[in-house]
Amino acid sequence: MSARLLAVAVVGVGLLGTARAAMLPRWELGVGAAGISMPEYRGADESTRFVLPFPLFVYRLDWLKADRSGVRATLLESGRTEVNLSVNAGPPVRSKHNRAREGMPDIKPMVEFGPSLDIKLWQAEPDGAQLRAFLPVRAAFTVQSRPRVAGWVFQPRLNLDLPKLDGGWHVGLLAGPVFATRRQHAYLYDVNAAYARPDRPAYQAKGGYSGTQFLASVSRKSGDIWFGAYARYDNLRGAAFADSPLVRRRNYFTTGFAVTWTLARSSELVESPD
């Protein structure tokens, strides 16, 4: 999986609509384009920027949901709480193109899977503003011929979804800390003695606090056209790996957008997040 395709997947997850239920076509076909500006890894001082077209295929399953909190399969639902399967992904990094990691092994793309307890804390009215808490715990795996476990991640978040504002815009606000095991931090931020040099001393990361993230997103659908954009702020001050020589920036922004045009859709309607 290429860095660009994986990043488009991350953009798509970040820009999808709220979890508000609506009657939508079972499937849709179309085309789209996504753009992103993001650091090569959390704490990097070099970024990846691109715009990439892609085909659009949407098939809505009753047990699968996708919104600002990510892609997840519902395992259990009761009242205000759900237990879902949470999924996340991270792009690869080619060390020969990154000054901080020059001469070190590449970072393989990663996928994360695990359960998430999702709780509806407050809702103004059936279609009004909604506040939810997400408590996902995910195991990380590298994507390669022989995948390896790359630690665990715990990412509790609060998510405020606002109803359609003037002009039909959806607004979402998301914030929360990130915690990870030593193995996860070691994979990204350790410097083995064999790769140490005067400006990059040997380093072993500890597990624990991994920084805090704040995300704001907007989206709007008008006929067959859908548009979304987001901005995420990461603050790594106080993180367990903040003193790694591979961390060159302790706070930064990631931004992205996506636009899609639906060309065909099914006549069958299903209840799905709008």
PDB file of C-alpha atoms in Angstrom:
ATOM      1  CA  MET A   1       0.000   0.000   0.000  1.00  0.00           C
ATOM      2  CA  SER A   2       1.493   3.345  -1.049  1.00  0.00           C
ATOM      3  CA  ALA A   3       1.865   6.305   1.299  1.00  0.00           C
ATOM      4  CA  ARG A   4      -0.488   8.356  -0.844  1.00  0.00           C
ATOM      5  CA  LEU A   5      -3.277   5.763  -0.972  1.00  0.00           C
ATOM      6  CA  LEU A   6      -3.034   5.148   2.763  1.00  0.00           C
ATOM      7  CA  ALA A   7      -3.121   8.890   3.448  1.00  0.00           C
ATOM      8  CA  VAL A   8      -6.233   9.234   1.270  1.00  0.00           C
ATOM      9  CA  ALA A   9      -7.876   6.570   3.422  1.00  0.00           C
ATOM     10  CA  VAL A  10      -6.959   8.574   6.532  1.00  0.00           C
ATOM     11  CA  VAL A  11      -8.349  11.768   4.948  1.00  0.00           C
ATOM     12  CA  GLY A  12     -11.557   9.966   4.060  1.00  0.00           C
ATOM     13  CA  VAL A  13     -12.056   8.776   7.634  1.00  0.00           C
ATOM     14  CA  GLY A  14     -11.378  12.263   8.985  1.00  0.00           C
ATOM     15  CA  LEU A  15     -13.894  13.918   6.678  1.00  0.00           C
ATOM     16  CA  LEU A  16     -16.840  11.547   6.776  1.00  0.00           C
ATOM     17  CA  GLY A  17     -20.077  12.889   8.185  1.00  0.00           C
ATOM     18  CA  THR A  18     -21.564  12.633  11.630  1.00  0.00           C
ATOM     19  CA  ALA A  19     -23.227   9.555  13.102  1.00  0.00           C
ATOM     20  CA  ARG A  20     -26.685  11.087  12.738  1.00  0.00           C
ATOM     21  CA  ALA A  21     -29.021   8.504  11.177  1.00  0.00           C
ATOM     22  CA  ALA A  22     -30.469   9.129   7.706  1.00  0.00           C
ATOM     23  CA  MET A  23     -31.982   7.070   4.909  1.00  0.00           C
ATOM     24  CA  LEU A  24     -29.283   6.703   2.233  1.00  0.00           C
ATOM     25  CA  PRO A  25     -28.769   4.503  -0.854  1.00  0.00           C
ATOM     26  CA  ARG A  26     -27.407   1.018  -0.178  1.00  0.00           C
ATOM     27  CA  TRP A  27     -24.600   1.652  -2.687  1.00  0.00           C
ATOM     28  CA  GLU A  28     -23.141   4.586  -4.611  1.00  0.00           C
ATOM     29  CA  LEU A  29     -20.597   4.908  -7.432  1.00  0.00           C
ATOM     30  CA  GLY A  30     -18.674   8.021  -8.361  1.00  0.00           C
ATOM     31  CA  VAL A  31     -15.343   9.799  -8.504  1.00  0.00           C
ATOM     32  CA  GLY A  32     -13.491  12.075  -6.117  1.00  0.00           C
ATOM     33  CA  ALA A  33     -10.269  13.807  -5.192  1.00  0.00           C
ATOM     34  CA  ALA A  34      -8.497  14.270  -1.874  1.00  0.00           C
ATOM     35  CA  GLY A  35      -5.630  16.466  -0.748  1.00  0.00           C
ATOM     36  CA  ILE A  36      -3.600  16.420   2.421  1.00  0.00           C
ATOM     37  CA  SER A  37      -0.696  18.134   4.138  1.00  0.00           C
ATOM     38  CA  MET A  38       0.689  16.046   6.989  1.00  0.00           C
ATOM     39  CA  PRO A  39       4.011  15.320   8.748  1.00  0.00           C
ATOM     40  CA  GLU A  40       5.719  12.119   7.647  1.00  0.00           C
ATOM     41  CA  TYR A  41       5.241  10.867  11.210  1.00  0.00           C
ATOM     42  CA  ARG A  42       4.094  12.497  14.453  1.00  0.00           C
ATOM     43  CA  GLY A  43       6.904  14.858  15.474  1.00  0.00           C
ATOM     44  CA  ALA A  44       8.583  15.018  12.051  1.00  0.00           C
ATOM     45  CA  ASP A  45       9.679  18.374  10.634  1.00  0.00           C
ATOM     46  CA  GLU A  46       9.185  17.211   7.031  1.00  0.00           C
ATOM     47  CA  SER A  47       5.748  16.934   5.483  1.00  0.00           C
ATOM     48  CA  THR A  48       3.927  15.154   2.689  1.00  0.00           C
ATOM     49  CA  ARG A  49       1.608  17.195   0.464  1.00  0.00           C
ATOM     50  CA  PHE A  50      -0.391  15.991  -2.507  1.00  0.00           C
ATOM     51  CA  VAL A  51      -3.717  15.925  -4.333  1.00  0.00           C
ATOM     52  CA  LEU A  52      -4.902  12.569  -5.668  1.00  0.00           C
ATOM     53  CA  PRO A  53      -8.018  11.548  -7.650  1.00  0.00           C
ATOM     54  CA  PHE A  54      -9.761   8.281  -6.736  1.00  0.00           C
ATOM     55  CA  PRO A  55     -12.791   6.178  -7.726  1.00  0.00           C
ATOM     56  CA  LEU A  56     -15.668   6.224  -5.234  1.00  0.00           C
ATOM     57  CA  PHE A  57     -17.536   3.078  -4.217  1.00  0.00           C
ATOM     58  CA  VAL A  58     -19.768   3.094  -1.147  1.00  0.00           C
ATOM     59  CA  TYR A  59     -21.636   0.014   0.104  1.00  0.00           C
ATOM     60  CA  ARG A  60     -23.498   0.487   3.370  1.00  0.00           C
ATOM     61  CA  LEU A  61     -23.602  -2.537   5.665  1.00  0.00           C
ATOM     62  CA  ASP A  62     -25.961  -2.577   8.643  1.00  0.00           C
ATOM     63  CA  TRP A  63     -23.146  -3.487  11.064  1.00  0.00           C
ATOM     64  CA  LEU A  64     -20.428  -1.184   9.654  1.00  0.00           C
ATOM     65  CA  LYS A  65     -20.230   2.545  10.459  1.00  0.00           C
ATOM     66  CA  ALA A  66     -17.871   5.288   9.310  1.00  0.00           C
ATOM     67  CA  ASP A  67     -17.751   8.823  10.703  1.00  0.00           C
ATOM     68  CA  ARG A  68     -15.301  11.298  12.284  1.00  0.00           C
ATOM     69  CA  SER A  69     -14.400   8.745  14.935  1.00  0.00           C
ATOM     70  CA  GLY A  70     -13.169   6.293  12.309  1.00  0.00           C
ATOM     71  CA  VAL A  71     -14.332   3.076  10.665  1.00  0.00           C
ATOM     72  CA  ARG A  72     -15.937   0.621  13.055  1.00  0.00           C
ATOM     73  CA  ALA A  73     -18.119  -2.481  13.127  1.00  0.00           C
ATOM     74  CA  THR A  74     -20.842  -2.583  15.764  1.00  0.00           C
ATOM     75  CA  LEU A  75     -20.369  -5.577  18.079  1.00  0.00           C
ATOM     76  CA  LEU A  76     -22.943  -4.640  20.747  1.00  0.00           C
ATOM     77  CA  GLU A  77     -25.478  -1.820  21.071  1.00  0.00           C
ATOM     78  CA  SER A  78     -27.591  -0.979  24.100  1.00  0.00           C
ATOM     79  CA  GLY A  79     -29.252   2.370  24.801  1.00  0.00           C
ATOM     80  CA  ARG A  80     -26.614   5.070  24.953  1.00  0.00           C
ATOM     81  CA  THR A  81     -23.621   2.738  24.652  1.00  0.00           C
ATOM     82  CA  GLU A  82     -22.074   0.707  21.851  1.00  0.00           C
ATOM     83  CA  VAL A  83     -19.113  -1.642  21.659  1.00  0.00           C
ATOM     84  CA  ASN A  84     -17.537  -1.280  18.224  1.00  0.00           C
ATOM     85  CA  LEU A  85     -14.535  -2.594  16.347  1.00  0.00           C
ATOM     86  CA  SER A  86     -12.273   0.442  15.866  1.00  0.00           C
ATOM     87  CA  VAL A  87      -9.822   0.701  12.939  1.00  0.00           C
ATOM     88  CA  ASN A  88      -7.025   3.182  12.252  1.00  0.00           C
ATOM     89  CA  ALA A  89      -4.060   3.384   9.859  1.00  0.00           C
ATOM     90  CA  GLY A  90      -0.681   5.110   9.552  1.00  0.00           C
ATOM     91  CA  PRO A  91       1.400   5.803   6.410  1.00  0.00           C
ATOM     92  CA  PRO A  92       4.909   4.457   5.730  1.00  0.00           C
ATOM     93  CA  VAL A  93       8.063   6.580   5.846  1.00  0.00           C
ATOM     94  CA  ARG A  94      11.053   6.059   3.560  1.00  0.00           C
ATOM     95  CA  SER A  95      14.029   6.992   5.703  1.00  0.00           C
ATOM     96  CA  LYS A  96      16.264   7.959   2.772  1.00  0.00           C
ATOM     97  CA  HIS A  97      13.858  10.838   2.102  1.00  0.00           C
ATOM     98  CA  ASN A  98      13.736  12.009   5.742  1.00  0.00           C
ATOM     99  CA  ARG A  99      16.721  13.873   7.217  1.00  0.00           C
ATOM    100  CA  ALA A 100      16.017  12.875  10.833  1.00  0.00           C
ATOM    101  CA  ARG A 101      15.847   9.144   9.936  1.00  0.00           C
ATOM    102  CA  GLU A 102      18.561   9.081   7.260  1.00  0.00           C
ATOM    103  CA  GLY A 103      20.327   5.698   7.268  1.00  0.00           C
ATOM    104  CA  MET A 104      17.700   4.079   9.532  1.00  0.00           C
ATOM    105  CA  PRO A 105      15.201   1.345   8.565  1.00  0.00           C
ATOM    106  CA  ASP A 106      12.003   2.522   6.892  1.00  0.00           C
ATOM    107  CA  ILE A 107       8.788   2.827   8.885  1.00  0.00           C
ATOM    108  CA  LYS A 108       6.310   0.332   7.453  1.00  0.00           C
ATOM    109  CA  PRO A 109       2.646   1.277   7.068  1.00  0.00           C
ATOM    110  CA  MET A 110       0.597   0.302  10.103  1.00  0.00           C
ATOM    111  CA  VAL A 111      -2.986  -0.728  10.737  1.00  0.00           C
ATOM    112  CA  GLU A 112      -4.690  -0.775  14.133  1.00  0.00           C
ATOM    113  CA  PHE A 113      -7.640  -2.901  15.259  1.00  0.00           C
ATOM    114  CA  GLY A 114      -9.425  -3.131  18.594  1.00  0.00           C
ATOM    115  CA  PRO A 115     -12.645  -2.661  20.587  1.00  0.00           C
ATOM    116  CA  SER A 116     -14.073   0.756  21.382  1.00  0.00           C
ATOM    117  CA  LEU A 117     -16.652   1.644  24.021  1.00  0.00           C
ATOM    118  CA  ASP A 118     -18.706   4.524  22.573  1.00  0.00           C
ATOM    119  CA  ILE A 119     -21.033   6.457  24.886  1.00  0.00           C
ATOM    120  CA  LYS A 120     -23.650   9.077  23.983  1.00  0.00           C
ATOM    121  CA  LEU A 121     -23.243  11.650  26.778  1.00  0.00           C
ATOM    122  CA  TRP A 122     -25.746  14.290  25.676  1.00  0.00           C
ATOM    123  CA  GLN A 123     -28.070  15.224  22.834  1.00  0.00           C
ATOM    124  CA  ALA A 124     -30.068  18.431  22.546  1.00  0.00           C
ATOM    125  CA  GLU A 125     -32.916  16.834  20.567  1.00  0.00           C
ATOM    126  CA  PRO A 126     -33.345  13.880  18.169  1.00  0.00           C
ATOM    127  CA  ASP A 127     -31.614  15.772  15.344  1.00  0.00           C
ATOM    128  CA  GLY A 128     -29.707  18.304  17.431  1.00  0.00           C
ATOM    129  CA  ALA A 129     -26.170  18.704  18.720  1.00  0.00           C
ATOM    130  CA  GLN A 130     -24.656  15.559  20.179  1.00  0.00           C
ATOM    131  CA  LEU A 131     -21.738  14.891  22.550  1.00  0.00           C
ATOM    132  CA  ARG A 132     -20.136  11.455  22.569  1.00  0.00           C
ATOM    133  CA  ALA A 133     -17.155   9.770  24.215  1.00  0.00           C
ATOM    134  CA  PHE A 134     -15.022   7.221  22.377  1.00  0.00           C
ATOM    135  CA  LEU A 135     -12.753   4.851  24.313  1.00  0.00           C
ATOM    136  CA  PRO A 136     -10.861   2.712  21.749  1.00  0.00           C
ATOM    137  CA  VAL A 137      -8.024   0.310  22.557  1.00  0.00           C
ATOM    138  CA  ARG A 138      -6.239  -0.914  19.427  1.00  0.00           C
ATOM    139  CA  ALA A 139      -3.376  -3.290  18.627  1.00  0.00           C
ATOM    140  CA  ALA A 140      -1.010  -2.006  15.912  1.00  0.00           C
ATOM    141  CA  PHE A 141       0.467  -4.221  13.184  1.00  0.00           C
ATOM    142  CA  THR A 142       2.958  -3.431  10.438  1.00  0.00           C
ATOM    143  CA  VAL A 143       1.823  -4.076   6.858  1.00  0.00           C
ATOM    144  CA  GLN A 144       4.546  -6.197   5.239  1.00  0.00           C
ATOM    145  CA  SER A 145       5.194  -9.765   4.099  1.00  0.00           C
ATOM    146  CA  ARG A 146       5.712 -10.803   7.729  1.00  0.00           C
ATOM    147  CA  PRO A 147       3.571  -8.447   9.852  1.00  0.00           C
ATOM    148  CA  ARG A 148       4.790  -7.699  13.355  1.00  0.00           C
ATOM    149  CA  VAL A 149       2.978  -6.407  16.407  1.00  0.00           C
ATOM    150  CA  ALA A 150       3.848  -2.725  16.932  1.00  0.00           C
ATOM    151  CA  GLY A 151       2.298  -2.178  20.359  1.00  0.00           C
ATOM    152  CA  TRP A 152      -1.050  -0.953  21.660  1.00  0.00           C
ATOM    153  CA  VAL A 153      -2.776   2.424  21.484  1.00  0.00           C
ATOM    154  CA  PHE A 154      -5.451   3.904  23.784  1.00  0.00           C
ATOM    155  CA  GLN A 155      -7.077   7.068  22.433  1.00  0.00           C
ATOM    156  CA  PRO A 156      -9.989   8.403  24.533  1.00  0.00           C
ATOM    157  CA  ARG A 157     -11.795  11.282  22.824  1.00  0.00           C
ATOM    158  CA  LEU A 158     -14.752  13.608  23.185  1.00  0.00           C
ATOM    159  CA  ASN A 159     -16.681  14.348  19.998  1.00  0.00           C
ATOM    160  CA  LEU A 160     -19.169  17.213  19.567  1.00  0.00           C
ATOM    161  CA  ASP A 161     -21.327  16.952  16.433  1.00  0.00           C
ATOM    162  CA  LEU A 162     -23.386  19.965  15.432  1.00  0.00           C
ATOM    163  CA  PRO A 163     -26.506  19.732  13.233  1.00  0.00           C
ATOM    164  CA  LYS A 164     -26.748  21.317   9.815  1.00  0.00           C
ATOM    165  CA  LEU A 165     -25.853  24.960  10.197  1.00  0.00           C
ATOM    166  CA  ASP A 166     -26.844  27.807   7.879  1.00  0.00           C
ATOM    167  CA  GLY A 167     -26.167  26.653   4.354  1.00  0.00           C
ATOM    168  CA  GLY A 168     -26.337  22.966   5.313  1.00  0.00           C
ATOM    169  CA  TRP A 169     -22.837  22.611   6.780  1.00  0.00           C
ATOM    170  CA  HIS A 170     -22.036  19.855   9.287  1.00  0.00           C
ATOM    171  CA  VAL A 171     -19.433  20.757  11.931  1.00  0.00           C
ATOM    172  CA  GLY A 172     -17.540  18.327  14.149  1.00  0.00           C
ATOM    173  CA  LEU A 173     -15.111  18.945  17.005  1.00  0.00           C
ATOM    174  CA  LEU A 174     -12.934  16.165  18.418  1.00  0.00           C
ATOM    175  CA  ALA A 175     -10.315  16.247  21.197  1.00  0.00           C
ATOM    176  CA  GLY A 176      -8.440  13.882  23.455  1.00  0.00           C
ATOM    177  CA  PRO A 177      -5.082  12.492  24.600  1.00  0.00           C
ATOM    178  CA  VAL A 178      -3.236   9.520  23.121  1.00  0.00           C
ATOM    179  CA  PHE A 179      -1.482   6.790  25.129  1.00  0.00           C
ATOM    180  CA  ALA A 180       0.648   3.935  23.785  1.00  0.00           C
ATOM    181  CA  THR A 181       2.861   1.110  24.981  1.00  0.00           C
ATOM    182  CA  ARG A 182       6.648   1.207  24.831  1.00  0.00           C
ATOM    183  CA  ARG A 183       6.633  -1.128  21.799  1.00  0.00           C
ATOM    184  CA  GLN A 184       4.573   1.376  19.795  1.00  0.00           C
ATOM    185  CA  HIS A 185       6.823   4.285  20.788  1.00  0.00           C
ATOM    186  CA  ALA A 186       9.966   2.213  20.234  1.00  0.00           C
ATOM    187  CA  TYR A 187       8.976   1.338  16.676  1.00  0.00           C
ATOM    188  CA  LEU A 188       8.622   5.008  15.774  1.00  0.00           C
ATOM    189  CA  TYR A 189      11.117   6.843  18.011  1.00  0.00           C
ATOM    190  CA  ASP A 190      13.902   4.486  19.181  1.00  0.00           C
ATOM    191  CA  VAL A 191      17.418   5.034  17.808  1.00  0.00           C
ATOM    192  CA  ASN A 192      19.485   1.850  17.921  1.00  0.00           C
ATOM    193  CA  ALA A 193      23.174   2.315  18.773  1.00  0.00           C
ATOM    194  CA  ALA A 194      24.041   1.064  15.265  1.00  0.00           C
ATOM    195  CA  TYR A 195      22.274   4.120  13.771  1.00  0.00           C
ATOM    196  CA  ALA A 196      23.486   6.705  16.275  1.00  0.00           C
ATOM    197  CA  ARG A 197      25.560   9.679  15.137  1.00  0.00           C
ATOM    198  CA  PRO A 198      26.649  12.997  16.697  1.00  0.00           C
ATOM    199  CA  ASP A 199      23.357  14.739  15.895  1.00  0.00           C
ATOM    200  CA  ARG A 200      21.252  11.624  16.585  1.00  0.00           C
ATOM    201  CA  PRO A 201      22.274   9.864  19.826  1.00  0.00           C
ATOM    202  CA  ALA A 202      21.033   6.402  20.756  1.00  0.00           C
ATOM    203  CA  TYR A 203      17.602   6.563  22.370  1.00  0.00           C
ATOM    204  CA  GLN A 204      15.021   4.269  23.957  1.00  0.00           C
ATOM    205  CA  ALA A 205      11.465   5.531  24.262  1.00  0.00           C
ATOM    206  CA  LYS A 206       9.169   4.800  27.198  1.00  0.00           C
ATOM    207  CA  GLY A 207       5.498   3.905  27.071  1.00  0.00           C
ATOM    208  CA  GLY A 208       2.766   6.250  28.296  1.00  0.00           C
ATOM    209  CA  TYR A 209       1.404   9.623  27.236  1.00  0.00           C
ATOM    210  CA  SER A 210       1.692  10.283  23.479  1.00  0.00           C
ATOM    211  CA  GLY A 211       0.388  13.837  23.188  1.00  0.00           C
ATOM    212  CA  THR A 212      -3.037  15.378  22.619  1.00  0.00           C
ATOM    213  CA  GLN A 213      -4.981  15.929  19.418  1.00  0.00           C
ATOM    214  CA  PHE A 214      -7.655  18.494  18.529  1.00  0.00           C
ATOM    215  CA  LEU A 215      -9.628  18.177  15.293  1.00  0.00           C
ATOM    216  CA  ALA A 216     -12.250  20.375  13.605  1.00  0.00           C
ATOM    217  CA  SER A 217     -14.045  19.326  10.441  1.00  0.00           C
ATOM    218  CA  VAL A 218     -16.769  20.665   8.165  1.00  0.00           C
ATOM    219  CA  SER A 219     -18.733  18.921   5.435  1.00  0.00           C
ATOM    220  CA  ARG A 220     -21.630  19.646   3.147  1.00  0.00           C
ATOM    221  CA  LYS A 221     -23.608  17.706   0.563  1.00  0.00           C
ATOM    222  CA  SER A 222     -25.422  19.422  -2.298  1.00  0.00           C
ATOM    223  CA  GLY A 223     -27.125  17.079  -4.728  1.00  0.00           C
ATOM    224  CA  ASP A 224     -24.523  14.661  -6.072  1.00  0.00           C
ATOM    225  CA  ILE A 225     -21.568  16.714  -4.796  1.00  0.00           C
ATOM    226  CA  TRP A 226     -20.074  16.218  -1.334  1.00  0.00           C
ATOM    227  CA  PHE A 227     -17.237  18.318   0.128  1.00  0.00           C
ATOM    228  CA  GLY A 228     -15.364  18.057   3.411  1.00  0.00           C
ATOM    229  CA  ALA A 229     -12.302  19.601   5.024  1.00  0.00           C
ATOM    230  CA  TYR A 230     -10.532  19.257   8.346  1.00  0.00           C
ATOM    231  CA  ALA A 231      -7.677  20.645  10.420  1.00  0.00           C
ATOM    232  CA  ARG A 232      -5.982  18.738  13.247  1.00  0.00           C
ATOM    233  CA  TYR A 233      -3.608  20.171  15.835  1.00  0.00           C
ATOM    234  CA  ASP A 234      -1.148  17.834  17.574  1.00  0.00           C
ATOM    235  CA  ASN A 235       0.686  18.808  20.756  1.00  0.00           C
ATOM    236  CA  LEU A 236       3.514  16.444  21.781  1.00  0.00           C
ATOM    237  CA  ARG A 237       4.811  18.435  24.760  1.00  0.00           C
ATOM    238  CA  GLY A 238       5.168  16.099  27.725  1.00  0.00           C
ATOM    239  CA  ALA A 239       4.917  12.972  25.570  1.00  0.00           C
ATOM    240  CA  ALA A 240       6.955   9.962  26.721  1.00  0.00           C
ATOM    241  CA  PHE A 241       9.032  10.175  23.504  1.00  0.00           C
ATOM    242  CA  ALA A 242       9.257  13.985  23.246  1.00  0.00           C
ATOM    243  CA  ASP A 243      13.035  13.976  23.894  1.00  0.00           C
ATOM    244  CA  SER A 244      13.755  11.492  21.077  1.00  0.00           C
ATOM    245  CA  PRO A 245      16.194  12.933  18.497  1.00  0.00           C
ATOM    246  CA  LEU A 246      13.630  11.874  15.861  1.00  0.00           C
ATOM    247  CA  VAL A 247      11.111  14.385  17.248  1.00  0.00           C
ATOM    248  CA  ARG A 248      11.843  17.647  15.467  1.00  0.00           C
ATOM    249  CA  ARG A 249       8.507  19.423  16.114  1.00  0.00           C
ATOM    250  CA  ARG A 250       6.390  19.186  19.245  1.00  0.00           C
ATOM    251  CA  ASN A 251       3.285  20.863  17.824  1.00  0.00           C
ATOM    252  CA  TYR A 252       1.944  21.095  14.300  1.00  0.00           C
ATOM    253  CA  PHE A 253      -1.155  21.095  12.098  1.00  0.00           C
ATOM    254  CA  THR A 254      -2.434  18.491   9.642  1.00  0.00           C
ATOM    255  CA  THR A 255      -4.993  19.621   7.051  1.00  0.00           C
ATOM    256  CA  GLY A 256      -6.957  17.863   4.362  1.00  0.00           C
ATOM    257  CA  PHE A 257      -9.949  18.015   2.069  1.00  0.00           C
ATOM    258  CA  ALA A 258     -12.006  15.696  -0.107  1.00  0.00           C
ATOM    259  CA  VAL A 259     -14.662  16.205  -2.759  1.00  0.00           C
ATOM    260  CA  THR A 260     -16.796  13.487  -4.361  1.00  0.00           C
ATOM    261  CA  TRP A 261     -19.300  13.349  -7.212  1.00  0.00           C
ATOM    262  CA  THR A 262     -21.857  10.528  -7.183  1.00  0.00           C
ATOM    263  CA  LEU A 263     -22.631   9.181 -10.667  1.00  0.00           C
ATOM    264  CA  ALA A 264     -24.951   6.258  -9.817  1.00  0.00           C
ATOM    265  CA  ARG A 265     -26.794   4.930  -6.767  1.00  0.00           C
ATOM    266  CA  SER A 266     -29.135   2.132  -5.760  1.00  0.00           C
ATOM    267  CA  SER A 267     -32.872   2.623  -5.333  1.00  0.00           C
ATOM    268  CA  GLU A 268     -32.762   0.681  -2.041  1.00  0.00           C
ATOM    269  CA  LEU A 269     -32.461   2.931   1.014  1.00  0.00           C
ATOM    270  CA  VAL A 270     -30.935   1.953   4.371  1.00  0.00           C
ATOM    271  CA  GLU A 271     -30.495   3.760   7.679  1.00  0.00           C
ATOM    272  CA  SER A 272     -26.928   5.023   7.897  1.00  0.00           C
ATOM    273  CA  PRO A 273     -24.881   7.905   9.388  1.00  0.00           C
ATOM    274  CA  ASP A 274     -25.445  11.006   7.251  1.00  0.00           C
TER     275      ASP A 274
END
